[in-house]
Short mmCIF file of C-alpha atoms in Angstrom, two decimals:
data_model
loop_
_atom_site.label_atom_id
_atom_site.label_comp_id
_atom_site.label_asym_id
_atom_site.label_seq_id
_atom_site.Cartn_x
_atom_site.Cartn_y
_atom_site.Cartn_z
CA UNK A 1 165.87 87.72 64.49
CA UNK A 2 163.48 88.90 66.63
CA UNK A 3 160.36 86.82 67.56
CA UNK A 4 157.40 88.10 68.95
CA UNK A 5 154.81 85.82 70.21
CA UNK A 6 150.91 87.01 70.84
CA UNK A 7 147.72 84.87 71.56
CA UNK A 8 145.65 85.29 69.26
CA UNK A 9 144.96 87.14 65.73
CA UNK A 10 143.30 90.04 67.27
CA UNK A 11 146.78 90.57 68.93
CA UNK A 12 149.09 89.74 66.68
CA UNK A 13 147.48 92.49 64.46
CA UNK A 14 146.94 95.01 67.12
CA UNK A 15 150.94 94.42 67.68
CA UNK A 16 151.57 95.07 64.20
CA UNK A 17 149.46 98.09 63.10
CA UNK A 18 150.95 99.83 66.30
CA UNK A 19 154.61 98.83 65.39
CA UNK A 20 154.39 99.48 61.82
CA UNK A 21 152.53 103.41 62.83
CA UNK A 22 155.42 103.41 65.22
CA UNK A 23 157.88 103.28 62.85
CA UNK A 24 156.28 105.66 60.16
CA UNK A 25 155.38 108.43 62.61
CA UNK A 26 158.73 107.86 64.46
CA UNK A 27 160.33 108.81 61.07
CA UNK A 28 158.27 111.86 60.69
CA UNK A 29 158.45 111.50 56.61
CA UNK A 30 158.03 114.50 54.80
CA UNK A 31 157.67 114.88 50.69
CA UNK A 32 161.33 115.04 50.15
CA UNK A 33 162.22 112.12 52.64
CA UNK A 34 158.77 109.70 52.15
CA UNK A 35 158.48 106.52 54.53
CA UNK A 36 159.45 103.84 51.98
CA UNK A 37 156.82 100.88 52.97
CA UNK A 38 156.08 97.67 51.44
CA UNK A 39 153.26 95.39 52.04
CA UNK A 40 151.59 91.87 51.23
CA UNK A 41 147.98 90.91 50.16
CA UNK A 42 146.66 88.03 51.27
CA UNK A 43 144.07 87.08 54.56
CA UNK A 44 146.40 87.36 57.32
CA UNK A 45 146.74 91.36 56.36
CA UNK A 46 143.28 92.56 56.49
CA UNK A 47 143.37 92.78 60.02
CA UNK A 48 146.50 94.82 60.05
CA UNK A 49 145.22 97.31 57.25
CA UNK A 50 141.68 98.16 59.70
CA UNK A 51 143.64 99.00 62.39
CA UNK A 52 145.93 101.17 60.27
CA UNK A 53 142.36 102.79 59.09
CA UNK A 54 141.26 103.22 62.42
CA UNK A 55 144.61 104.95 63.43
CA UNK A 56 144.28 107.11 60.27
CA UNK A 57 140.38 108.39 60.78
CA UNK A 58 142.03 108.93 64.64
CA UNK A 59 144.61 111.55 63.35
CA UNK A 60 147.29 109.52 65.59
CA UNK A 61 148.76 108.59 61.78
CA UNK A 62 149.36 109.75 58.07
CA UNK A 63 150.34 108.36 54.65
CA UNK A 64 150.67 111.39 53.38
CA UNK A 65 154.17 111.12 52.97
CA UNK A 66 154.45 107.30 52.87
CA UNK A 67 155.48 105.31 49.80
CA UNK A 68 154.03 101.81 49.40
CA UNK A 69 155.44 99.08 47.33
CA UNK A 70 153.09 95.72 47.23
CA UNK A 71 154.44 92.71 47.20
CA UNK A 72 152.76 91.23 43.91
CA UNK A 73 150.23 90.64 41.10
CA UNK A 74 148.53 87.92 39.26
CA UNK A 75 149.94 88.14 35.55
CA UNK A 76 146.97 88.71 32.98
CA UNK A 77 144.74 90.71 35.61
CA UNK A 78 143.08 94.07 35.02
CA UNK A 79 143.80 96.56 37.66
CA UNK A 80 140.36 96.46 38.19
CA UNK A 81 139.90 93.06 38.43
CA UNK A 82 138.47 92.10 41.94
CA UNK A 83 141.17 89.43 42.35
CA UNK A 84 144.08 91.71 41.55
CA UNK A 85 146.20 93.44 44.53
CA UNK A 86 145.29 96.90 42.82
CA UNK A 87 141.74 95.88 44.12
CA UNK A 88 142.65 94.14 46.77
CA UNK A 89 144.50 97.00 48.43
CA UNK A 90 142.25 99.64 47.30
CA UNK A 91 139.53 97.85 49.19
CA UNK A 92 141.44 97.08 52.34
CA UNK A 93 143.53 99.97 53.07
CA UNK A 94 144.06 102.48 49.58
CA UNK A 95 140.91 104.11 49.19
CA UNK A 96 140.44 104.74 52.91
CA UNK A 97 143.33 106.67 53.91
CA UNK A 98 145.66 110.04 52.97
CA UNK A 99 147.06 108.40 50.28
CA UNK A 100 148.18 110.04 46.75
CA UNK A 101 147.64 107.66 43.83
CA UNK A 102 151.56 108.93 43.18
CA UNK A 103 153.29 107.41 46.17
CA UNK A 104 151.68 103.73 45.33
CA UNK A 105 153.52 101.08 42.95
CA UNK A 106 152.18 97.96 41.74
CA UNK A 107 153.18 95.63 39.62
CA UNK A 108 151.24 95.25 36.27
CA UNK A 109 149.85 92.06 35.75
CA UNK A 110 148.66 93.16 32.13
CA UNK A 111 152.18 94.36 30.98
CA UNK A 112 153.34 93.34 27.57
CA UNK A 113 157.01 92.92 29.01
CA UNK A 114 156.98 91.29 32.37
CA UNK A 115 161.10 91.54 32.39
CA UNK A 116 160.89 95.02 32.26
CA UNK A 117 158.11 95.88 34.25
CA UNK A 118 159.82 93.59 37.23
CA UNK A 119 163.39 95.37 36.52
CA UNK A 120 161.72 99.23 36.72
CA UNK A 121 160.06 97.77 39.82
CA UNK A 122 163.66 96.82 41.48
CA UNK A 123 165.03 100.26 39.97
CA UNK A 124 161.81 102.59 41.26
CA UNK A 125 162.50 100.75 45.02
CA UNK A 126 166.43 101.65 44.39
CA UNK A 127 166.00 105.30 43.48
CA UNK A 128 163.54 105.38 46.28
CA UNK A 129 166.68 104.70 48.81
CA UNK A 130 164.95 101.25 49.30
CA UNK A 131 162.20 99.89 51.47
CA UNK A 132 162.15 101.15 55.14
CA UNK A 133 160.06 98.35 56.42
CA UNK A 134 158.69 95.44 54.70
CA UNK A 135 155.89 93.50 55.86
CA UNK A 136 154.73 90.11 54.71
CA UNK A 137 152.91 87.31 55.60
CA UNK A 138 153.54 83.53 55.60
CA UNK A 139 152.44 80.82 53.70
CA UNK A 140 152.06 77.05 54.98
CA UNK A 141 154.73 75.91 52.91
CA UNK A 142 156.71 78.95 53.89
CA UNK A 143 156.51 80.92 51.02
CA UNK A 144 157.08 84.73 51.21
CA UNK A 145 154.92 86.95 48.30
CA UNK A 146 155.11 84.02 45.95
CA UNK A 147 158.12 83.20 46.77
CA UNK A 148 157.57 79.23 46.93
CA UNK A 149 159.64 76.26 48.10
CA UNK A 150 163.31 76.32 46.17
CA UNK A 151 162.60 79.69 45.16
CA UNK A 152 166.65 81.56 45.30
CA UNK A 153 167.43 83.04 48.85
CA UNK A 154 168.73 85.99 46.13
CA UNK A 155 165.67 86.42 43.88
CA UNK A 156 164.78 89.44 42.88
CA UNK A 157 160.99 90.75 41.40
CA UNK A 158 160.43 88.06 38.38
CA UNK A 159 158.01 86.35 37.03
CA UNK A 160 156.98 83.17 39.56
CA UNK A 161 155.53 80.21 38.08
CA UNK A 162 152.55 79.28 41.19
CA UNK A 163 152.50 75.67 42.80
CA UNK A 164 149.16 73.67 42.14
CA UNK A 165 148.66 73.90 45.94
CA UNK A 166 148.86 77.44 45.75
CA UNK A 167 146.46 77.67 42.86
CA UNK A 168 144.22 75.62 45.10
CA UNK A 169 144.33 77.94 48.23
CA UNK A 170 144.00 81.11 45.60
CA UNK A 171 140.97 79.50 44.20
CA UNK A 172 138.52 80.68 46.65
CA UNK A 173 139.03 84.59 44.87
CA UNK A 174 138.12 83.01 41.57
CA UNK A 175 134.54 81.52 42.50
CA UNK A 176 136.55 78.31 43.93
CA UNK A 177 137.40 77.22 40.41
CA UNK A 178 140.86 76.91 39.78
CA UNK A 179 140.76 76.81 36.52
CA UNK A 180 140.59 80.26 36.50
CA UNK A 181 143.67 80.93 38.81
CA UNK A 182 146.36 82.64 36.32
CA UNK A 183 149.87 79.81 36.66
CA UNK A 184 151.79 83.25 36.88
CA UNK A 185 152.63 86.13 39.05
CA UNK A 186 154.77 88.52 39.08
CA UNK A 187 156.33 88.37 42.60
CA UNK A 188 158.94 90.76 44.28
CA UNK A 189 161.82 88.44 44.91
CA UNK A 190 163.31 87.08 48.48
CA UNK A 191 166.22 89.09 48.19
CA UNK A 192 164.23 92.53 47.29
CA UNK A 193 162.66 91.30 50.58
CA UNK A 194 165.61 90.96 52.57
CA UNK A 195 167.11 94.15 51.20
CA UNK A 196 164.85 96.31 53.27
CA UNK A 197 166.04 98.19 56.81
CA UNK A 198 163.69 96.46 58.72
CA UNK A 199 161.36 93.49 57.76
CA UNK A 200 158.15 92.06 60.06
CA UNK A 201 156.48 88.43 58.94
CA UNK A 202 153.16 87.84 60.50
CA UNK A 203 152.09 83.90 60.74
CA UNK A 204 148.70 83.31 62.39
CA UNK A 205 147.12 79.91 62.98
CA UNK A 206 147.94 76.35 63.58
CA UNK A 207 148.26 75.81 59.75
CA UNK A 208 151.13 77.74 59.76
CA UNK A 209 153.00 75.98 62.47
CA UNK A 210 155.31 74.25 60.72
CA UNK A 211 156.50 77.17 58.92
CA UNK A 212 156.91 78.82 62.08
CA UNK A 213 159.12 75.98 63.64
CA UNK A 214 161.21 75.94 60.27
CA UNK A 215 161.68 79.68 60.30
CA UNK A 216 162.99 79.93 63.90
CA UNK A 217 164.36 76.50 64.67
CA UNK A 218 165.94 75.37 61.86
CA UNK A 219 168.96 76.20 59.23
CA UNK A 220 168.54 78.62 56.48
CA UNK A 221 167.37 76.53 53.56
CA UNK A 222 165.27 77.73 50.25
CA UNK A 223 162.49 74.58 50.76
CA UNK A 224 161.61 77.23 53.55
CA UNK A 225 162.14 80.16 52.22
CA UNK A 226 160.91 82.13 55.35
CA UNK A 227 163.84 80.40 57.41
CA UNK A 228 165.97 83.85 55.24
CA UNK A 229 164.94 85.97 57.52
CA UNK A 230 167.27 84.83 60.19
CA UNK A 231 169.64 86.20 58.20
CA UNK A 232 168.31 89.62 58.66
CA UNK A 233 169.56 92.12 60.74
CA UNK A 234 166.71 93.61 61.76
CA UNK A 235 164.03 91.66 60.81
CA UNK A 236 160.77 90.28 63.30
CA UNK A 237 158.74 87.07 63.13
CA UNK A 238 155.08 87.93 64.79
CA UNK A 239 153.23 84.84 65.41
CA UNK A 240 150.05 83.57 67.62
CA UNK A 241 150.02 80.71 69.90
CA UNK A 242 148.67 78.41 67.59
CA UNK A 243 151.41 79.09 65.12
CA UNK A 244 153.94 78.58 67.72
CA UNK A 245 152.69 75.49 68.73
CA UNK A 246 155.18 73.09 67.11
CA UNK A 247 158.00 75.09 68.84
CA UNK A 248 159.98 73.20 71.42
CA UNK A 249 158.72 74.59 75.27
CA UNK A 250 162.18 75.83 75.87
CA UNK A 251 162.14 77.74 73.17
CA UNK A 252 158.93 79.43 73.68
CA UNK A 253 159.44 80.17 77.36
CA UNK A 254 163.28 81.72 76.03
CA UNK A 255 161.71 83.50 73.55
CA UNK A 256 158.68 84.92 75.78
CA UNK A 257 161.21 85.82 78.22
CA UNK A 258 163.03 87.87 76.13
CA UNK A 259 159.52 89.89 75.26
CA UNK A 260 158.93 90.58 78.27
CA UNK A 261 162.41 91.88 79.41
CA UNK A 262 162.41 94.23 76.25
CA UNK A 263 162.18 97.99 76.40
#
């Protein structure tokens, strides 16, 4: 597992847009062999997704040719909901760049058969030739989509019942009453997650420190389900300072040190 660790915000997302347009126009995707991409909603993104715009209005990258699965969906909203991540990533990144309505997949939270519309999810990613590079952010309990404490190290998309600390931190998209935050999502699973080539987390603040520590220094172990990702082969943990700050000093000096030999 890679770890990569910036300041701030600013420059953990600066790091990020430019990897991620690194690796799509590095693979020069055309229509018969698409960039398969998957990404998160959620705070820590929205940063990421403007400097993907700017890059885009720039001409120094296209989505032309890049297929985007997102990570989840509130069961029982309308696509056009505000809260949903149909609106959510129209908003943020969708509507402002070469996309084709064709080459996006999300999950739909007003399905009548959330089994099967979480199965053709897992089967449209397979007969894609799976996800290229998945990126995702962390929660504070780290939880991956809504992939909570406990949650299998093998789960697959499913329906994911939410934590009432989740709810909580969700409530501020539902007029801060969480009475109104659906108990349900449909969520794509860890292991869809760790199925992909290449996967990048991004954890930003000091609320997300001890997430950060259990990812990197500790065991494998679902209460964290982050902590799968040293079981990738290819997969990055981007952080700031301030997430990093319950690291040991050894290991952020190794793990600078590393960074700064790389090529």
């Amino acid at each position: 597992m890679r770890v990569v660790i910036k300041n701030d915000y600013e420059d953990v997302t600066d790091w990020a847009a430019t990897y991620i347009a690194y690796k799509i126009n590095r693979a020069r995707p055309t229509p018969s062999k698409p960039f398969i991409l998957g990404l998160p909603m959620g705070d820590t993104p929205k940063g990421v997704y403007k400097k993907l715009v700017e890059l885009n209005h720039k001409g120094k990258l296209s989505f032309a040719n890049v297929i985007i699965f997102c990570m989840n969906e509130f069961v029982g909203l309308d696509a056009k909901a505000p809260q949903s991540c149909h609106s959510y990533m129209n908003e943020y990144l969708l509507k402002h760049v070469d996309t084709k309505a064709s080459n996006i997949y999300i999950l739909d939270g007003k399905t009548k058969n959330y089994e099967k519309e979480c199965s053709n999810f897992e089967l449209a990613i397979k007969q894609k030739g799976g996800i290229d590079l998945f990126v995702g952010g962390v929660g504070e309990d780290g939880h991956i989509a809504f992939n909570e404490p406990f949650s299998s190290l093998s789960s697959l998309t499913r329906v994911k019942t939410l934590t009432t600390e989740t709810m909580k931190a969700k409530a501020k998209l539902f007029d801060d009453d969480i009475t109104k935050v659906p108990h349900t999502v449909l969520t794509v699973g860890v292991g869809t997650i760790m199925a992909a080539k290449e996967v990048l987390f991004l954890a930003t603040g000091k609320n997300k420190a001890k997430a950060t520590k259990s990812a990197i220094e500790e065991g494998v172990n679902h209460k964290w389900p982050v902590s799968a990702l040293q079981m990738h082969k290819h997969g990055i943990y981007l952080c700031d300072e301030d997430a990093a700050s319950k690291l040991e000093k050894e290991t952020i000096i190794y793990l600078k040190d590393i960074e700064r030999n790389a090529y």
